[in-house]
Amino acid sequence: MFDKQTYISRRKALAEKMKSEGGIIVFLGNVDAPAQYSNNPYKWRQDSTWLYFFGIDEPRYAAVLDIDSGTETIYADDADIDDVIWNGPTPSVAEYAATTGISRTASYRDLEMAVGMAQCSGRKVHTIPPTRYYNKIRLSQLSIWEPSVPLVKAIISMRLVKTPEEIAAIDAACDLGREMHVRARKGIRPGRIEQEIVGEMESVALSKGWGVSFSTILTQHGEVFHCHDHSAAIESGRLLVIDAGVESNCHYASDFTRTYPTGGKFTPRQKDIYDIVCDCNNAAFEMIRPGISYREVHLAISRLMLERLSCLGLVRGNVDDMLSQGVAGLFMPHGLGHNMGLDVHDMEDYGEDLVGYDDDQKRSPLLGLGSLRMARRLVPGNVITDEPGIYFIPALIAKWKEEGKCSEFINFSALESYRDFGGIRLEDDVLVTEDGARRLGSRRLPIESREVELAMEADLAGN
Amino acid sequence: MFDKQTYISRRKALAEKMKSEGGIIVFLGNVDAPAQYSNNPYKWRQDSTWLYFFGIDEPRYAAVLDIDSGTETIYADDADIDDVIWNGPTPSVAEYAATTGISRTASYRDLEMAVGMAQCSGRKVHTIPPTRYYNKIRLSQLSIWEPSVPLVKAIISMRLVKTPEEIAAIDAACDLGREMHVRARKGIRPGRIEQEIVGEMESVALSKGWGVSFSTILTQHGEVFHCHDHSAAIESGRLLVIDAGVESNCHYASDFTRTYPTGGKFTPRQKDIYDIVCDCNNAAFEMIRPGISYREVHLAISRLMLERLSCLGLVRGNVDDMLSQGVAGLFMPHGLGHNMGLDVHDMEDYGEDLVGYDDDQKRSPLLGLGSLRMARRLVPGNVITDEPGIYFIPALIAKWKEEGKCSEFINFSALESYRDFGGIRLEDDVLVTEDGARRLGSRRLPIESREVELAMEADLAGN
């Protein structure tokens, strides 16, 4: 939790932005989410928007900000003796409220009355879209049926630009994320079960942070983006994609991807594709600066990728035509990157287009570009991922071939021999600075193909 | 997943038990539970009842069993091309259904129609109480407002008695749980942060199992039962309670508790209390056999505890009177144990009294005994925990003292010096056999005070 002045200033800035709207803003913190049964919840995780404006990391909290009068009220209940026995003594609601600079408190159930009174007197009631199913139920109990677009836009405008204390928190998360990736890399040996490596690496996240910022992707089927099956044994000669991040104890995320040759050395064919992805990652980073839109960067990287795939004979023809027809989407059906902060895809539940697109930008229907989560013109303080990838997805290739889609550009017969190749993705986290960009974390994970092989050689030697 | 015959037999047995009720039974599997935002879920965990009757470990599945006609239908949707790109190729619904011995399948949304038709024709629609918030919403969409007590009772009667394949699965979970505890014990050193040890031990659960079966309790404040704050440094001379379990890859739980002297040696005072708890654990195990009720065992252990605390001068007077007045609850405000299986508190959401109490048993209002989750007369196949504890809870002692509660029995002034003692709990998992009991897992974790000290000595020596 930051200093209480941080939260006071954020709420003040938000109220200022919402002044012309008027009314009240209702914030719902999370409650525990049942895993096996109601009283056996998943690890406690507070709502990110709540963390941003209040910082109180406890379940069953809510708040109302009255835009017109400026009053702020926390709704929560003090622990009773049973809570003390089972969960230990905790600060009172008033004490927690004081840590975020609020003096008015009321019972959690009083929220109904506060919202009801505002509704009865015809005032606007603003909320963000609920993330958790419990909060969906809670909002319907409060008769709040629609999120407030002005509120969502106001919060996006704030959270998209990270403050120095947030950047420090993300740097720390990235350092821990790097440590987790190094631990994973050291565990790669043919014959081991993927799950064993996942458990080892996640212990870094759990020992020093909240845990992983999303379910770890560790797979020899890199062509499957969100592969969470870790039952396979590591086979020699394959590529292992590790896309994983930590969430720090103060709940900021990291998100890195590296792709390793399972035996420590790339085959020439693997190296050819790997180097394209690596060059795309570096080229994107070089382009990142205030003023450029991330859509432009995505397109430039798609162009570079197609040019290089053309040299390998996998595509052919005019690159401009290929770009406009969406050929790049066959190889990289996802976007170049997303915003990152308290959420690994920051604010995703606010609506991807509201978060990632300027008012004058429209989302493309093309595969790949259409999945771009962050297209905006960059401003200093943006924190984004740079994660190009090349994949050979048998089902997708078969579909395009069957449909004759872009067949003038794609060398389907050459692609045949890539059927078992898998996929490669390389991802760094990047801060947009006043005059360019900086990779987050104090050291970059090895990424150049030669550098990766040397690191794996050193791992094997036990260094 | 077990052989499909297992699931066919279980459903057949259930339909038989429900024959006189008639109508249909609706089963809802889980969907993903959002953590940070909707598309960043917590680690996937299927509903336990669904696992028991169907075994299909995939989200967004439902089923209807028609008790009268015997037809069984799975409701779920096949993956589309986007799913294949993002999540990889998966078996079809028909293929999954075949693994559980069902041939009729329909779309997930068709469930509405199936339930609606049964309701329109006045047939009974049976469900269990929903655990997850999403399934609460889903049941209200289906206009199912009340769980079915006959259904719940029928399932309890089945799940309370573990079959040989379940017992083998629990034994394996216990072996892994033991390995996790040993890893934790080896990490105990004054100066280390508790969270570091938690991360190390949980890597065992993640590397070889689904993960932990509940949020790990690892605390020098053993008097707080569910202490999940791990930010403290290990201090010499304290007691560290570790209450933790794994959930195996086939989703059966283990649940062990050990209490360690942080410096490797118990103080004489710690040893006095520790040995009482250890003797209570052993005495409970000796009593466990078919026919005895676990309520009787709880009471016998409470008696033993009071007798021993009386020798230490912490209580005084007639033990029968103390028992009936609930004096034991001051020291052990929880029950002796609970059922364990697919859930660590097995079936808890069915209702604790339905699960843990025979029809002729009534729950006590006393502190401690009133928290007993398993009171039933034991039968072979029951899997229960044996987890006595002694705690010195400052807030609770202060409350009783202030209220003068049981003041004729309790030596409040002697308790003063135990204010910083903390608490001790020792827990094993036990199977009720034909002629007695067997501790689950192939080896018991060291538990006798001398044995624990020797193990910690060996840990320090690096053995």
CSV table of C-alpha atoms in Angstrom, one decimal, chain A residues 30-48 81-82 84-89 130-134 136-137 193 195-200 202-211 213-215 223-227 247 249 251 253 333-335 341-349 352 367 371 373 393 395-396 399, chain B residues 30-48 81-82 84-89 130-134 136-137 193 195-200 202-211 213-215 223-227 247 249 251 253 333-335 341-349 352 367 371 373 393 395-396 399:
chain,number,residue,atom,x,y,z
A,30,ASN,CA,-13.9,-8.2,-3.8
A,31,VAL,CA,-15.1,-10.9,-1.5
A,32,ASP,CA,-13.4,-14.3,-1.3
A,33,ALA,CA,-13.9,-16.5,-4.3
A,34,PRO,CA,-14.8,-20.2,-3.5
A,35,ALA,CA,-12.5,-22.8,-5.0
A,36,GLN,CA,-13.7,-26.2,-3.7
A,37,TYR,CA,-16.5,-25.0,-1.4
A,38,SER,CA,-17.5,-21.6,0.0
A,39,ASN,CA,-15.3,-21.6,3.0
A,40,ASN,CA,-12.3,-22.8,1.0
A,41,PRO,CA,-11.6,-19.9,-1.2
A,42,TYR,CA,-8.9,-19.3,-3.8
A,43,LYS,CA,-6.0,-17.1,-2.5
A,44,TRP,CA,-7.4,-13.7,-1.6
A,45,ARG,CA,-7.0,-11.1,-4.4
A,46,GLN,CA,-8.5,-7.6,-4.1
A,47,ASP,CA,-10.2,-5.9,-7.0
A,48,SER,CA,-7.6,-3.8,-8.9
A,81,ILE,CA,-15.1,-12.4,18.4
A,82,ASP,CA,-15.5,-15.4,16.1
A,84,VAL,CA,-10.8,-12.9,15.9
A,85,ILE,CA,-10.6,-16.5,16.9
A,86,TRP,CA,-10.4,-17.8,13.4
A,87,ASN,CA,-8.6,-15.0,11.6
A,88,GLY,CA,-6.8,-13.2,14.3
A,89,PRO,CA,-7.1,-9.6,15.6
A,130,PRO,CA,-18.0,-5.9,-12.4
A,131,THR,CA,-15.3,-8.5,-12.8
A,132,ARG,CA,-16.3,-11.2,-10.3
A,133,TYR,CA,-19.6,-13.1,-10.3
A,134,TYR,CA,-20.2,-12.0,-6.7
A,136,LYS,CA,-22.4,-8.9,-10.5
A,137,ILE,CA,-24.9,-10.3,-8.0
A,193,ILE,CA,7.8,-33.4,-16.7
A,195,GLN,CA,4.7,-29.6,-14.4
A,196,GLU,CA,7.9,-30.1,-12.3
A,197,ILE,CA,9.4,-27.0,-13.8
A,198,VAL,CA,6.2,-25.0,-13.3
A,199,GLY,CA,6.2,-25.9,-9.6
A,200,GLU,CA,9.8,-24.9,-9.2
A,202,GLU,CA,6.1,-20.6,-9.2
A,203,SER,CA,7.8,-21.1,-5.8
A,204,VAL,CA,9.8,-17.9,-6.6
A,205,ALA,CA,6.5,-16.0,-7.2
A,206,LEU,CA,5.0,-17.4,-4.0
A,207,SER,CA,8.1,-17.0,-1.8
A,208,LYS,CA,8.6,-13.3,-2.6
A,209,GLY,CA,5.4,-12.1,-4.2
A,210,TRP,CA,1.7,-12.7,-4.2
A,211,GLY,CA,2.0,-15.4,-6.7
A,213,SER,CA,0.1,-12.8,-12.3
A,214,PHE,CA,-1.7,-15.4,-14.6
A,215,SER,CA,-1.7,-19.1,-15.1
A,223,GLU,CA,1.5,-22.8,-31.2
A,224,VAL,CA,-1.2,-23.1,-28.5
A,225,PHE,CA,-1.3,-19.6,-26.9
A,226,HIS,CA,-2.8,-20.5,-23.6
A,227,CYS,CA,-1.7,-24.1,-23.1
A,247,GLU,CA,2.3,-10.5,-9.1
A,249,ASN,CA,3.1,-8.4,-2.8
A,251,HIS,CA,-0.1,-6.5,-6.6
A,253,ALA,CA,2.4,-7.6,-12.5
A,333,PRO,CA,-2.8,-14.3,-34.7
A,334,HIS,CA,-2.4,-12.1,-31.7
A,335,GLY,CA,-1.5,-8.5,-31.1
A,341,GLY,CA,-0.1,-2.6,-14.3
A,342,LEU,CA,-2.3,-3.9,-11.5
A,343,ASP,CA,-3.7,-6.3,-14.0
A,344,VAL,CA,-1.5,-8.1,-16.4
A,345,HIS,CA,-3.9,-7.0,-19.1
A,346,ASP,CA,-4.5,-3.8,-17.4
A,347,MET,CA,-8.1,-2.9,-16.9
A,348,GLU,CA,-9.3,-5.5,-19.4
A,349,ASP,CA,-12.8,-5.8,-17.9
A,352,GLU,CA,-10.7,-3.7,-24.4
A,367,LEU,CA,-6.8,-11.9,-37.6
A,371,SER,CA,-6.6,-9.0,-31.4
A,373,ARG,CA,-5.3,-5.0,-27.2
A,393,ILE,CA,-0.9,-23.8,-36.1
A,395,ALA,CA,-5.7,-26.3,-37.5
A,396,LEU,CA,-5.4,-22.7,-38.7
A,399,LYS,CA,-8.5,-24.0,-42.5
B,30,ASN,CA,-17.8,-25.1,-12.8
B,31,VAL,CA,-16.8,-22.4,-15.1
B,32,ASP,CA,-13.5,-20.4,-14.7
B,33,ALA,CA,-13.5,-18.1,-11.7
B,34,PRO,CA,-12.0,-14.6,-12.5
B,35,ALA,CA,-9.1,-13.5,-10.4
B,36,GLN,CA,-7.9,-10.1,-11.7
B,37,TYR,CA,-10.3,-9.8,-14.5
B,38,SER,CA,-12.7,-12.2,-16.3
B,39,ASN,CA,-10.2,-13.6,-18.8
B,40,ASN,CA,-7.5,-14.1,-16.1
B,41,PRO,CA,-9.0,-16.8,-14.0
B,42,TYR,CA,-7.7,-18.5,-11.0
B,43,LYS,CA,-6.3,-22.0,-11.6
B,44,TRP,CA,-9.1,-24.1,-13.1
B,45,ARG,CA,-10.8,-26.3,-10.5
B,46,GLN,CA,-13.8,-28.5,-11.4
B,47,ASP,CA,-16.7,-28.9,-9.0
B,48,SER,CA,-16.2,-31.8,-6.7
B,81,ILE,CA,-11.5,-22.4,-34.4
B,82,ASP,CA,-10.7,-19.5,-32.0
B,84,VAL,CA,-8.4,-24.2,-31.0
B,85,ILE,CA,-6.0,-21.3,-31.7
B,86,TRP,CA,-5.9,-20.1,-28.1
B,87,ASN,CA,-6.4,-23.3,-26.1
B,88,GLY,CA,-5.3,-26.0,-28.5
B,89,PRO,CA,-7.2,-28.9,-30.0
B,130,PRO,CA,-24.3,-24.3,-5.5
B,131,THR,CA,-20.8,-23.5,-4.4
B,132,ARG,CA,-19.6,-20.9,-6.8
B,133,TYR,CA,-21.3,-17.5,-7.4
B,134,TYR,CA,-21.6,-18.3,-11.2
B,136,LYS,CA,-25.8,-19.5,-8.1
B,137,ILE,CA,-26.6,-17.2,-11.1
B,193,ILE,CA,10.4,-14.8,6.3
B,195,GLN,CA,6.5,-16.5,3.1
B,196,GLU,CA,9.7,-17.9,1.8
B,197,ILE,CA,9.0,-21.2,3.4
B,198,VAL,CA,5.4,-21.2,2.1
B,199,GLY,CA,6.7,-20.7,-1.4
B,200,GLU,CA,9.2,-23.5,-1.1
B,202,GLU,CA,3.9,-25.1,-2.2
B,203,SER,CA,6.3,-25.8,-5.1
B,204,VAL,CA,6.0,-29.5,-4.1
B,205,ALA,CA,2.2,-29.3,-4.4
B,206,LEU,CA,2.5,-27.5,-7.7
B,207,SER,CA,5.3,-29.7,-9.2
B,208,LYS,CA,3.5,-33.0,-8.5
B,209,GLY,CA,-0.1,-32.2,-7.8
B,210,TRP,CA,-2.8,-29.7,-8.6
B,211,GLY,CA,-1.6,-27.4,-5.9
B,213,SER,CA,-5.9,-28.2,-1.0
B,214,PHE,CA,-6.4,-24.9,0.9
B,215,SER,CA,-4.5,-21.7,1.6
B,223,GLU,CA,-3.6,-19.3,18.3
B,224,VAL,CA,-5.1,-17.8,15.1
B,225,PHE,CA,-6.6,-20.8,13.2
B,226,HIS,CA,-6.6,-19.4,9.7
B,227,CYS,CA,-3.7,-17.1,9.7
B,247,GLU,CA,-4.6,-31.6,-3.8
B,249,ASN,CA,-3.7,-34.1,-9.9
B,251,HIS,CA,-8.2,-33.8,-7.0
B,253,ALA,CA,-6.9,-33.8,-0.7
B,333,PRO,CA,-12.5,-23.9,20.2
B,334,HIS,CA,-12.6,-26.2,17.1
B,335,GLY,CA,-13.7,-29.8,16.5
B,341,GLY,CA,-12.0,-36.5,0.2
B,342,LEU,CA,-12.4,-34.5,-3.0
B,343,ASP,CA,-12.9,-31.5,-0.7
B,344,VAL,CA,-10.6,-31.0,2.2
B,345,HIS,CA,-13.7,-30.5,4.3
B,346,ASP,CA,-15.6,-33.0,2.3
B,347,MET,CA,-18.9,-31.8,0.9
B,348,GLU,CA,-19.0,-28.8,3.2
B,349,ASP,CA,-21.4,-26.9,1.0
B,352,GLU,CA,-22.2,-29.3,7.7
B,367,LEU,CA,-17.7,-23.6,21.9
B,371,SER,CA,-17.6,-26.6,15.8
B,373,ARG,CA,-17.8,-31.0,11.7
B,393,ILE,CA,-6.1,-16.9,22.5
B,395,ALA,CA,-9.0,-12.1,23.0
B,396,LEU,CA,-11.0,-15.2,24.0
B,399,LYS,CA,-13.7,-12.2,27.1
